[in-house]
Every structure is written in C-alpha cells, then in structure tokens.
mmCIF file of N, CA and C in Angstrom:
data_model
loop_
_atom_site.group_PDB
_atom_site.id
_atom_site.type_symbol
_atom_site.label_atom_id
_atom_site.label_comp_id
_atom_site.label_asym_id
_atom_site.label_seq_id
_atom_site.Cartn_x
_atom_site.Cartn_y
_atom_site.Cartn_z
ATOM 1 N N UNK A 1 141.346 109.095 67.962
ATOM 2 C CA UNK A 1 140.205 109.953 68.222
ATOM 3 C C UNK A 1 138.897 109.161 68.132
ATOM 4 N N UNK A 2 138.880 108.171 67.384
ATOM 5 C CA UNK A 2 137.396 107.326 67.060
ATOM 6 C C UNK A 2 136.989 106.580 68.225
ATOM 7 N N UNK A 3 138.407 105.574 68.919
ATOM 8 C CA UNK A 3 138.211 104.824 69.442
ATOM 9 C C UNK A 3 137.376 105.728 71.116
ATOM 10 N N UNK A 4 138.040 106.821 71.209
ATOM 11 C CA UNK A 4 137.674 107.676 72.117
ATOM 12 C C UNK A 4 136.285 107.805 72.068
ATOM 13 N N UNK A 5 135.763 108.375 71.006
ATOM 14 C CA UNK A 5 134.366 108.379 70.707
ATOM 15 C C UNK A 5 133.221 107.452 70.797
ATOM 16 N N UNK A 6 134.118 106.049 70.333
ATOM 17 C CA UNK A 6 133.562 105.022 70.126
ATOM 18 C C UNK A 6 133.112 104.420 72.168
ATOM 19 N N UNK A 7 134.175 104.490 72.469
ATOM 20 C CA UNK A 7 134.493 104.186 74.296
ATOM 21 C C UNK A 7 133.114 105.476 75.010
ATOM 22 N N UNK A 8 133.124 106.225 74.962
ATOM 23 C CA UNK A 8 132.368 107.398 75.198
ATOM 24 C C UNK A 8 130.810 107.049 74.877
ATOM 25 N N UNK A 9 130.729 106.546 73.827
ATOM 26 C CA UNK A 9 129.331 106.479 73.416
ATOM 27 C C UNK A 9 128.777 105.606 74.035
ATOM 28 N N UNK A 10 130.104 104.050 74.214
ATOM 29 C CA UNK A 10 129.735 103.069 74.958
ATOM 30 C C UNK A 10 129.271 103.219 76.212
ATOM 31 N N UNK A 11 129.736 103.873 76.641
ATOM 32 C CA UNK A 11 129.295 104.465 78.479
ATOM 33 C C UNK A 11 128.310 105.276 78.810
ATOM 34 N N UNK A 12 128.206 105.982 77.397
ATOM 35 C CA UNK A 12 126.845 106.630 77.594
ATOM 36 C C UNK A 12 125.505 105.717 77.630
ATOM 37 N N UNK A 13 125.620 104.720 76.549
ATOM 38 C CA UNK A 13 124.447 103.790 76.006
ATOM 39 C C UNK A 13 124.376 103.288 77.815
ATOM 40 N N UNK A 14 125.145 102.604 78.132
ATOM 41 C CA UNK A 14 125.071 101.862 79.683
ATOM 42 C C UNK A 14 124.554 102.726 80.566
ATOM 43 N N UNK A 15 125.109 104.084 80.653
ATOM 44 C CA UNK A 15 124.320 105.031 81.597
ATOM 45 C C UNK A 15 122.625 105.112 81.435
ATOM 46 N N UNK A 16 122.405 105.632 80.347
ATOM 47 C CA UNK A 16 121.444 105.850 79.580
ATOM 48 C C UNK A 16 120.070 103.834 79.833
ATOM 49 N N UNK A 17 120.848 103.325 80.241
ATOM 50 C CA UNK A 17 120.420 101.784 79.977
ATOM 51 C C UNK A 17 119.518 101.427 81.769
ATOM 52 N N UNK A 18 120.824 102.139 82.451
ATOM 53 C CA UNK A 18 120.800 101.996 83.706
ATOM 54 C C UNK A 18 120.346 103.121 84.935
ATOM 55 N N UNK A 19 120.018 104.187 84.412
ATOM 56 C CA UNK A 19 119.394 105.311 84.641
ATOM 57 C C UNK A 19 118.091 104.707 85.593
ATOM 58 N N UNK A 20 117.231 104.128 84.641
ATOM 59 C CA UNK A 20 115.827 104.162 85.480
ATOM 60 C C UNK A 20 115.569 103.145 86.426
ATOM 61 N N UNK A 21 116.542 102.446 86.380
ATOM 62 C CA UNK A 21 116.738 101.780 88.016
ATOM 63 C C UNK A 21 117.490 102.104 88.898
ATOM 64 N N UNK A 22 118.507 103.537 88.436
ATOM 65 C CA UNK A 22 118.764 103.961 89.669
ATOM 66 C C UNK A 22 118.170 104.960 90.307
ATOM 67 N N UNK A 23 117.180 104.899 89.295
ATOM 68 C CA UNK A 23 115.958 106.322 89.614
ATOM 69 C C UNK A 23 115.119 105.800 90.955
ATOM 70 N N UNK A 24 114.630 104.651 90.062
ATOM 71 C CA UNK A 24 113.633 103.868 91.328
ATOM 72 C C UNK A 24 114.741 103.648 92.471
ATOM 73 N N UNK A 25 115.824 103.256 92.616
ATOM 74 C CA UNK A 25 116.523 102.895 93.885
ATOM 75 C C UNK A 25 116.421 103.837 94.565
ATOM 76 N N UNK A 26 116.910 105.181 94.672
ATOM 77 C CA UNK A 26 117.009 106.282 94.965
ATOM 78 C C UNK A 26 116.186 107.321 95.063
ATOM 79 N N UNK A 27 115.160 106.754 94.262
ATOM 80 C CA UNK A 27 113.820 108.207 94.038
ATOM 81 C C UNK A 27 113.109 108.259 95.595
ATOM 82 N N UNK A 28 113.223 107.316 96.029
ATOM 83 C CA UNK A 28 112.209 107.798 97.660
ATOM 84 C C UNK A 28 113.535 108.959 98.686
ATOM 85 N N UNK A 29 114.846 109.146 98.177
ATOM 86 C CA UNK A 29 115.592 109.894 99.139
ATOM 87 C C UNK A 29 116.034 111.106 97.850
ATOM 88 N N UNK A 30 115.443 111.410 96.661
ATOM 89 C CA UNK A 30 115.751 112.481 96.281
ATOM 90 C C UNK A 30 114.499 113.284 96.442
ATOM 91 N N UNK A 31 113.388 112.470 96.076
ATOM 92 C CA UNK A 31 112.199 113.193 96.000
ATOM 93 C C UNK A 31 111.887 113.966 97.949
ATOM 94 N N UNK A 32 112.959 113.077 99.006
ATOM 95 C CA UNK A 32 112.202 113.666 100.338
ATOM 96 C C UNK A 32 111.083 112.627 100.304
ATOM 97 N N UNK A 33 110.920 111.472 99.996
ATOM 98 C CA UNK A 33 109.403 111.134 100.581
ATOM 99 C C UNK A 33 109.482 110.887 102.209
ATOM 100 N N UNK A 34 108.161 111.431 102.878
ATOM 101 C CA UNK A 34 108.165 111.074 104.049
ATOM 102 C C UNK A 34 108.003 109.953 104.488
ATOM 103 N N UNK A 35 107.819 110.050 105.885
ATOM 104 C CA UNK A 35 108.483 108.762 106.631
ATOM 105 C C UNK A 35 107.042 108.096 106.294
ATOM 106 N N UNK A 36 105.539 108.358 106.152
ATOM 107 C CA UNK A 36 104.673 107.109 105.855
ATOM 108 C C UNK A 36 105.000 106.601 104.398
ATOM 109 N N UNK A 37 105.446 107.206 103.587
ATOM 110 C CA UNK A 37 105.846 106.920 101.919
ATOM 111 C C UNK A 37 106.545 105.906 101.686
ATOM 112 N N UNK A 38 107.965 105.895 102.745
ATOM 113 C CA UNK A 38 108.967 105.312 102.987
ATOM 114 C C UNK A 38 108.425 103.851 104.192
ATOM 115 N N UNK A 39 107.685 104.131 104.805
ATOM 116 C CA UNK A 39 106.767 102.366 105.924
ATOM 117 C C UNK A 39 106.183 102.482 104.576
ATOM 118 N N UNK A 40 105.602 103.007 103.567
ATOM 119 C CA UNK A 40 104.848 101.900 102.686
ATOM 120 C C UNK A 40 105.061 101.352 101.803
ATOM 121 N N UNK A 41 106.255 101.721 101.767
ATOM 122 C CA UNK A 41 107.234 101.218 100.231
ATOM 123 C C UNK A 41 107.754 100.135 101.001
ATOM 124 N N UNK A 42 108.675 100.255 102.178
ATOM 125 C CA UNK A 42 108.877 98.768 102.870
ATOM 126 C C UNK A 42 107.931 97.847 103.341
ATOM 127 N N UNK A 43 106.547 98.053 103.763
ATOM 128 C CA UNK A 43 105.243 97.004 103.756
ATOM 129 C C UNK A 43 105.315 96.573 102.206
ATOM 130 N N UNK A 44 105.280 97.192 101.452
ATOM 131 C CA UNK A 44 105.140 96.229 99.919
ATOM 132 C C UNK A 44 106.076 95.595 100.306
ATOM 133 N N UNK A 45 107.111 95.664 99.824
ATOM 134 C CA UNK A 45 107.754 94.872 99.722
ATOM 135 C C UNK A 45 108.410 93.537 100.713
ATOM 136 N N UNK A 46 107.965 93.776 102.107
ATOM 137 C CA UNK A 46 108.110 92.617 102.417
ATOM 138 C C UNK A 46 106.623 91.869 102.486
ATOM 139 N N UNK A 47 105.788 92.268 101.675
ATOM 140 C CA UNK A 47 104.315 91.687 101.241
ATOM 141 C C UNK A 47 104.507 90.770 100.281
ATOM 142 N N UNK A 48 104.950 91.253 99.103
ATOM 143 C CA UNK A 48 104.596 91.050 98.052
ATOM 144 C C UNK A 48 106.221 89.561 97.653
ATOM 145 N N UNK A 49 106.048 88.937 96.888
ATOM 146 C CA UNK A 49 106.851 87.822 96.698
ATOM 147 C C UNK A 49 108.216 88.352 95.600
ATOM 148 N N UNK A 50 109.233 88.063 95.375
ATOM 149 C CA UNK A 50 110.473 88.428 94.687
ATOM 150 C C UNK A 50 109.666 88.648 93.363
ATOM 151 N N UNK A 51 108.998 87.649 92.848
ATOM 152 C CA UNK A 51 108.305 87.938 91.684
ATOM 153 C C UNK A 51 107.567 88.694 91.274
ATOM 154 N N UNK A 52 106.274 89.246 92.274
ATOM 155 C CA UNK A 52 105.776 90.069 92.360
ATOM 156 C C UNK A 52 106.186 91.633 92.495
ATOM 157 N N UNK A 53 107.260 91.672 93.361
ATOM 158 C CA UNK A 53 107.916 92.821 92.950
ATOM 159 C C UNK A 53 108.515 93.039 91.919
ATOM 160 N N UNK A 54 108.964 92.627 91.485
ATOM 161 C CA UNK A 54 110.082 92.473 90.033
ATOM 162 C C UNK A 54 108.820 92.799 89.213
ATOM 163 N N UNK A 55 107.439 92.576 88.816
ATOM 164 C CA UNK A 55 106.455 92.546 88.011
ATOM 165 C C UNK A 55 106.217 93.895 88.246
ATOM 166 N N UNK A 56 105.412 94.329 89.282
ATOM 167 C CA UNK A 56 105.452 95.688 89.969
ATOM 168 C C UNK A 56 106.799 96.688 89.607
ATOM 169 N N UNK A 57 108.011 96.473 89.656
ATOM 170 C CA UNK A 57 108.805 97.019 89.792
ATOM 171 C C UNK A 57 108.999 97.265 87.865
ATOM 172 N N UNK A 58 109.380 96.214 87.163
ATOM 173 C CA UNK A 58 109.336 96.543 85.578
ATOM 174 C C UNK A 58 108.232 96.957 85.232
ATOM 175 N N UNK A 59 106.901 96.478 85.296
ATOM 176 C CA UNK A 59 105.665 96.476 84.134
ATOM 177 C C UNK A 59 104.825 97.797 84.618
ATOM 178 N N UNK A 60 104.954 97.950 86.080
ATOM 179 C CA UNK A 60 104.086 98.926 86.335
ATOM 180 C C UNK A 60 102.839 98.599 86.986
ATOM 181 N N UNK A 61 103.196 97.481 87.300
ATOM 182 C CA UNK A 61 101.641 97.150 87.675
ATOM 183 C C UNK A 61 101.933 95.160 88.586
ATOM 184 N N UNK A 62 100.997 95.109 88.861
ATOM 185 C CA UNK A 62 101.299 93.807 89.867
ATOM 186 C C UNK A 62 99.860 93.021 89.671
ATOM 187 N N UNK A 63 99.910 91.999 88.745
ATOM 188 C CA UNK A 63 98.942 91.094 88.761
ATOM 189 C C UNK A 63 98.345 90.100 89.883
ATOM 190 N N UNK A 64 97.007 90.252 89.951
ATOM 191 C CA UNK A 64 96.291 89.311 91.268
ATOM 192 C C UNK A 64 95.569 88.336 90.785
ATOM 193 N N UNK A 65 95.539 86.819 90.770
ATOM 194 C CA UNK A 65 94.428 86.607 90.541
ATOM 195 C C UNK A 65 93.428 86.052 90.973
ATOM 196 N N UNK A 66 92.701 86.042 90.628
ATOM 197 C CA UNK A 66 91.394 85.950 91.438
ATOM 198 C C UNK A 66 91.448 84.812 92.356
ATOM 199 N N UNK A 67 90.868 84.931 93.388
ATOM 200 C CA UNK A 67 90.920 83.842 94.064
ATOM 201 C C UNK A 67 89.486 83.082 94.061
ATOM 202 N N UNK A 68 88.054 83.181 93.309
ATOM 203 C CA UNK A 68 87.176 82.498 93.035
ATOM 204 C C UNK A 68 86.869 82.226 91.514
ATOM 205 N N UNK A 69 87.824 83.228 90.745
ATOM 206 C CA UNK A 69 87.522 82.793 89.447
ATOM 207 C C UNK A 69 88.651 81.978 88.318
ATOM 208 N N UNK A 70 88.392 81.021 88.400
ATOM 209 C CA UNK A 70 89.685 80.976 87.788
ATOM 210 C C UNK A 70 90.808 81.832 86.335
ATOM 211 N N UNK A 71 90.135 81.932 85.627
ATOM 212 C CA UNK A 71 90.361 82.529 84.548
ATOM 213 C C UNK A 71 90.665 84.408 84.732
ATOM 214 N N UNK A 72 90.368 84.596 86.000
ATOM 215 C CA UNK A 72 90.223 86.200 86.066
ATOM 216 C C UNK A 72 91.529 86.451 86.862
ATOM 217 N N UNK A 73 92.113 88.417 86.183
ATOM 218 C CA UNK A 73 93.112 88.325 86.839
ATOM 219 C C UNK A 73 92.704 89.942 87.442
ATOM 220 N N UNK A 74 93.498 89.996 88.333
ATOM 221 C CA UNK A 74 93.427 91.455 88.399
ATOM 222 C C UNK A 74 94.669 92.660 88.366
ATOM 223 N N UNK A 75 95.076 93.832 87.447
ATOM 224 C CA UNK A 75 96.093 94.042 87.200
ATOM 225 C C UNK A 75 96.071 95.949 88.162
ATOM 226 N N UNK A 76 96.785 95.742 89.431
ATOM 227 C CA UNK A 76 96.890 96.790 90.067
ATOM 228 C C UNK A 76 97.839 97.918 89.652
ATOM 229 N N UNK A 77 97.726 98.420 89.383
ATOM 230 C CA UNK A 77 98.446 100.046 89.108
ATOM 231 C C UNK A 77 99.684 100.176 89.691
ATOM 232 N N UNK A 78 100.628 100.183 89.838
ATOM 233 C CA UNK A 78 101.909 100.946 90.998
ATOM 234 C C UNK A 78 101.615 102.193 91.403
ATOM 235 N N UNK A 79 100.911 103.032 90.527
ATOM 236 C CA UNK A 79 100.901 104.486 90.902
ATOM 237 C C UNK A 79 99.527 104.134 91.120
ATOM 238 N N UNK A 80 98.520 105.818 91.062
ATOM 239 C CA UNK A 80 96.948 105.617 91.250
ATOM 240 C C UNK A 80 96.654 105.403 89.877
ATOM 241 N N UNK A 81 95.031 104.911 89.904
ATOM 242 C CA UNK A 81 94.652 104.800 88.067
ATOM 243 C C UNK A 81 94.029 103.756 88.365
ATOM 244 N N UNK A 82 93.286 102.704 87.745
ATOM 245 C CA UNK A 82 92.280 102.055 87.574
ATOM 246 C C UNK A 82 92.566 100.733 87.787
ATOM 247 N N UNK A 83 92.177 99.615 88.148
ATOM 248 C CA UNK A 83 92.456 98.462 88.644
ATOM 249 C C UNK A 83 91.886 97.631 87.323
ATOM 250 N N UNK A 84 92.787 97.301 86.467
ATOM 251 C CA UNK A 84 92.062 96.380 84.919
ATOM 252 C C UNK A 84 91.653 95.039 85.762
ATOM 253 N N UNK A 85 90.127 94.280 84.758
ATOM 254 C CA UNK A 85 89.867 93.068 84.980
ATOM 255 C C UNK A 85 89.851 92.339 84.021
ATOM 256 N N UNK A 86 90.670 91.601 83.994
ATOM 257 C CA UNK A 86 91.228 90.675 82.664
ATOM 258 C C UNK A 86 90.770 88.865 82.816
ATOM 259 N N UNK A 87 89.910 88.279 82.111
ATOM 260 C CA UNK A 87 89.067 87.208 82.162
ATOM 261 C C UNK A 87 90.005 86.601 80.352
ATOM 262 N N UNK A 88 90.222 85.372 80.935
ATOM 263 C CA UNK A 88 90.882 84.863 79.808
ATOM 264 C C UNK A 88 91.760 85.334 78.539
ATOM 265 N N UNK A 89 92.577 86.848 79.480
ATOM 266 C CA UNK A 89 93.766 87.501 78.379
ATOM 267 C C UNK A 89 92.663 88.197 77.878
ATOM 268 N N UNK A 90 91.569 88.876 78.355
ATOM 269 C CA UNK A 90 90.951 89.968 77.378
ATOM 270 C C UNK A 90 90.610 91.134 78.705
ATOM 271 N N UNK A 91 90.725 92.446 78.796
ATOM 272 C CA UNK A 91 90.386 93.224 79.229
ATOM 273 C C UNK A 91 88.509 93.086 79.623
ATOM 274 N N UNK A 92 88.440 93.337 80.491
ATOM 275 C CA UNK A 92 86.389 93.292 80.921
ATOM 276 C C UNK A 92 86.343 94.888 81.413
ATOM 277 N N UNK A 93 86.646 94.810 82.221
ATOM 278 C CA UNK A 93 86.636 96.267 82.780
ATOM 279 C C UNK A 93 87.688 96.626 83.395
ATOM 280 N N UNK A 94 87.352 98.521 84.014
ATOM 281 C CA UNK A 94 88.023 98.416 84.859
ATOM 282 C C UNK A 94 87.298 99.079 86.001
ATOM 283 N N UNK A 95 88.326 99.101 87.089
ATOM 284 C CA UNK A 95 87.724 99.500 88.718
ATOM 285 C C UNK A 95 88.215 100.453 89.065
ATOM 286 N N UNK A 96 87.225 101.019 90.180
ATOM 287 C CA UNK A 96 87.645 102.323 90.712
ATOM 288 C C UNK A 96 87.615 102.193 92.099
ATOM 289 N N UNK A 97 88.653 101.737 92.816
ATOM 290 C CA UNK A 97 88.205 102.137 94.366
ATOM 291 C C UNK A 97 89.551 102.568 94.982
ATOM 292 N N UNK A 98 88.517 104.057 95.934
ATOM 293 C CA UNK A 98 89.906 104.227 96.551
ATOM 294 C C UNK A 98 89.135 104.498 97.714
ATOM 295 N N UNK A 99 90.221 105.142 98.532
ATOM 296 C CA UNK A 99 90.144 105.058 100.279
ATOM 297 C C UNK A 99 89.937 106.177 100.672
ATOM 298 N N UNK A 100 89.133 106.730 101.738
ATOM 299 C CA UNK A 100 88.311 107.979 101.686
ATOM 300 C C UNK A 100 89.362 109.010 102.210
ATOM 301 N N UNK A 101 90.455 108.970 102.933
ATOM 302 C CA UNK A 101 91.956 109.599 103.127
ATOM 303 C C UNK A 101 92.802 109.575 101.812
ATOM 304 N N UNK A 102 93.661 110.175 101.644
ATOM 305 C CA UNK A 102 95.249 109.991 100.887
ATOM 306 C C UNK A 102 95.761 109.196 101.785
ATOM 307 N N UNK A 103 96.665 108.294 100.562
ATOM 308 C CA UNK A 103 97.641 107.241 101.133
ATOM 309 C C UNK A 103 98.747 107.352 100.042
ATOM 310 N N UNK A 104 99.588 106.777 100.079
ATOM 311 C CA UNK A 104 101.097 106.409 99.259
ATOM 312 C C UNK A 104 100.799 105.351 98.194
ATOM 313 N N UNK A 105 101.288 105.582 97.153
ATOM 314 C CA UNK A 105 100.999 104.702 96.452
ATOM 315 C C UNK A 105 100.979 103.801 96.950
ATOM 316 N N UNK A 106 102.238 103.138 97.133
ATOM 317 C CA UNK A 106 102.705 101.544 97.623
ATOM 318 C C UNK A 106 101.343 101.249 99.093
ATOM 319 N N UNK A 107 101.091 101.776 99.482
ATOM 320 C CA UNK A 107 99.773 101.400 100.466
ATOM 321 C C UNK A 107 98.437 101.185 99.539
ATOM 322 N N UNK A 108 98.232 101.872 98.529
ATOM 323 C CA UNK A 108 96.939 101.765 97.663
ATOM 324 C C UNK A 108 97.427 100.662 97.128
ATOM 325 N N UNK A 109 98.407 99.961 96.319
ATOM 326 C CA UNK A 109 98.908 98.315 96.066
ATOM 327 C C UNK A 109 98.652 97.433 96.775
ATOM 328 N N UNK A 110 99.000 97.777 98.165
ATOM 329 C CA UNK A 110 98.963 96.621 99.086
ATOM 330 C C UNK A 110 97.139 96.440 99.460
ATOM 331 N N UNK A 111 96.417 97.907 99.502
ATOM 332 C CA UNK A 111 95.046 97.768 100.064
ATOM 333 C C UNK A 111 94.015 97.142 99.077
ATOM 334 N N UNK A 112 94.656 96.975 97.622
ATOM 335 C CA UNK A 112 93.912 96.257 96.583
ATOM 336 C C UNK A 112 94.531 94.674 96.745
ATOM 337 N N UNK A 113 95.716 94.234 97.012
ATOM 338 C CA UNK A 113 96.378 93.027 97.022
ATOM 339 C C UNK A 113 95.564 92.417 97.966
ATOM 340 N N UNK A 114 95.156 92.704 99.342
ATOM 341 C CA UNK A 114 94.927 92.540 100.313
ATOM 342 C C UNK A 114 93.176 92.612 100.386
ATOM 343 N N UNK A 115 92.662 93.491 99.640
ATOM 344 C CA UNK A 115 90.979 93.289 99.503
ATOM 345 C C UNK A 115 90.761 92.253 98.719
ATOM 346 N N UNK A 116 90.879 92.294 97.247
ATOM 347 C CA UNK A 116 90.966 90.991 96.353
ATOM 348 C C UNK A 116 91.364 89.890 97.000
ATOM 349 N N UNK A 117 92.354 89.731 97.918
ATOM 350 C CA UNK A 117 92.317 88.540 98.460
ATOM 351 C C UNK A 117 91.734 87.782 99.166
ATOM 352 N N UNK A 118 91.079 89.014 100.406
ATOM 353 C CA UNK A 118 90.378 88.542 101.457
ATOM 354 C C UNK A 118 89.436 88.160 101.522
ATOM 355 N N UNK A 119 88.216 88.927 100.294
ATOM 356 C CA UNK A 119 87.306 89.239 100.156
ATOM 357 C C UNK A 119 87.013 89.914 99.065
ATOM 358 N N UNK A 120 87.093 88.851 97.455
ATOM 359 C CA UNK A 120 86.750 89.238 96.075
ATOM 360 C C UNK A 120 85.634 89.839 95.994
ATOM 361 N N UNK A 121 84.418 89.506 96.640
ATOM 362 C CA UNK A 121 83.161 89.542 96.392
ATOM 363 C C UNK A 121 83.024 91.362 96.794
ATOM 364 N N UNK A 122 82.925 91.320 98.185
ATOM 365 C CA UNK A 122 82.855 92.935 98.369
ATOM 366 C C UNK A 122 83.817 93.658 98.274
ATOM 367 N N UNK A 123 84.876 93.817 97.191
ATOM 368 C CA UNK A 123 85.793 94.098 96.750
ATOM 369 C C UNK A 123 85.046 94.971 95.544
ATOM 370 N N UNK A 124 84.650 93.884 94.687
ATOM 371 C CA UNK A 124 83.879 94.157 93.867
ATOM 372 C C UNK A 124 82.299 95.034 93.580
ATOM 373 N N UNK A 125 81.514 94.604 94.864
ATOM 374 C CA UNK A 125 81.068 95.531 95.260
ATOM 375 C C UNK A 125 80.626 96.927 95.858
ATOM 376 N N UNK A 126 81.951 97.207 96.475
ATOM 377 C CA UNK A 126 82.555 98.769 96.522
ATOM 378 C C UNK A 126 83.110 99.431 95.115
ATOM 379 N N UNK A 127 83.527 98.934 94.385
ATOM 380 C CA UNK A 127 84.157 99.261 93.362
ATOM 381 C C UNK A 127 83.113 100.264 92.473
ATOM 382 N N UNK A 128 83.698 100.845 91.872
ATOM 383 C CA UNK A 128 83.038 101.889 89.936
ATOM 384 C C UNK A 128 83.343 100.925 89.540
ATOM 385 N N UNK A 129 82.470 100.316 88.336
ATOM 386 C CA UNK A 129 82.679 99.584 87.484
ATOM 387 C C UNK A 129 83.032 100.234 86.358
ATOM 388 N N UNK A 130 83.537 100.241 85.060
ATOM 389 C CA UNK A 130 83.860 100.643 83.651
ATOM 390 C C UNK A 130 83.662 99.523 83.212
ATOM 391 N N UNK A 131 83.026 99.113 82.262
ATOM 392 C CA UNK A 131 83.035 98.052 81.431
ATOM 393 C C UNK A 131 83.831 97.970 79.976
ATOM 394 N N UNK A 132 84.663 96.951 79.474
ATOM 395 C CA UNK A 132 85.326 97.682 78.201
ATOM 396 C C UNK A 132 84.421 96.986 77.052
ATOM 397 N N UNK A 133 84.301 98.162 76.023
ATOM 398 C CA UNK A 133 83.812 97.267 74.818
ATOM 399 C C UNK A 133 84.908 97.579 74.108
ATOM 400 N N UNK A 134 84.496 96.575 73.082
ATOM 401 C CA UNK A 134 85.301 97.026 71.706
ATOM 402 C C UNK A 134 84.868 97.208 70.760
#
C-alpha cells in the first residue's frame, strides 16, 4: 500500500513540476487566441535568439541592452507593464510606452526590442519616465 502511495505522489510531484510548460505550449490553442495573437507569437520567436526566448519564456521578461550605453540594460515585460531601466545591476526607472491601437503581447515585445534597437534615443523620448528612488 505505501509503495503505491509513495509511486502516486511521485507522479504527481512531476505533473505538478511540468504543468506550466505545458501551459505555455498549449495556452495559445486553449485560450482560442486569434490568428494576429498566434502571427505574433511566431514573429517573436523567429526574432528573438534561442536565448532570448528561453529568458522571455522562464523569467518573464527579455533583457535589451542598450546599444549606446554600455552599462544600461533594458528589461521588457512578456505581458503589458513597464519597461525597467537597469544601469549597472541597479533599477533607474521605469518606462511607459505603448502603441496608440491594441496589439498582442508578443508584438508589444518585439515593438520595444525593435525601437531600443533602432533608435535608443527617441525611444526614450516617447517614453513616461518613472524614476526609482530608494
């Protein structure tokens, strides 16, 4: 009877382990996302580098960094929410920009990956600033 229990629990812990990546595998065909949800989840990802997804995909978020500063990074959201600016491992602020339509998440990732890159400067200048103190 133990070993039963013991076997049981084991399979649960693994289920339980493996759950939230089969959530993400699957969540764009349980949830119904439509067909732009679904082009923008495949533009990330053939955007973004194995690493970068994997970062995006565990942490929640997909680090940029700056391309004029050295020390500065920029940490994009997966979902919506605020774009952190991180200068030598310390939080500075954060940013607010979004796009005057609704878009899909995975398109608001790529439209920050893709501004920061092109063009840090007026990136920054469209942006809400938040400044962090401590």
């Amino acid at each position: 009877m133990v070993p039963h229990i013991l076997t049981a629990l084991y399979w649960l812990a693994i289920a339980l382990a493996i759950s939230p990546i089969l959530w993400l595998i699957f969540q764009p065909y349980v949830k119904g996302w439509s067909r732009a949800e679904r082009r923008a989840s495949h533009l990330l990802r053939d955007l973004l580098t194995h690493e970068q997804f994997r970062q995006l995909f565990w942490y929640g978020y997909l680090e940029i960094p700056s391309p004029t500063a050295p020390h500065r990074v920029y940490r994009v959201p997966r979902h919506s929410g605020y774009v952190q600016v991180f200068e030598h491992g310390r939080a500075i602020m954060r940013l607010c920009l979004q796009p005057v339509e609704s878009l899909p998440d995975s398109d608001l990732v790529v439209l920050h990956k893709l501004m920061i890159e092109a063009n840090e400067e007026t990136y920054l200048q469209k942006a809400n600033k938040y400044l962090c103190i401590e």
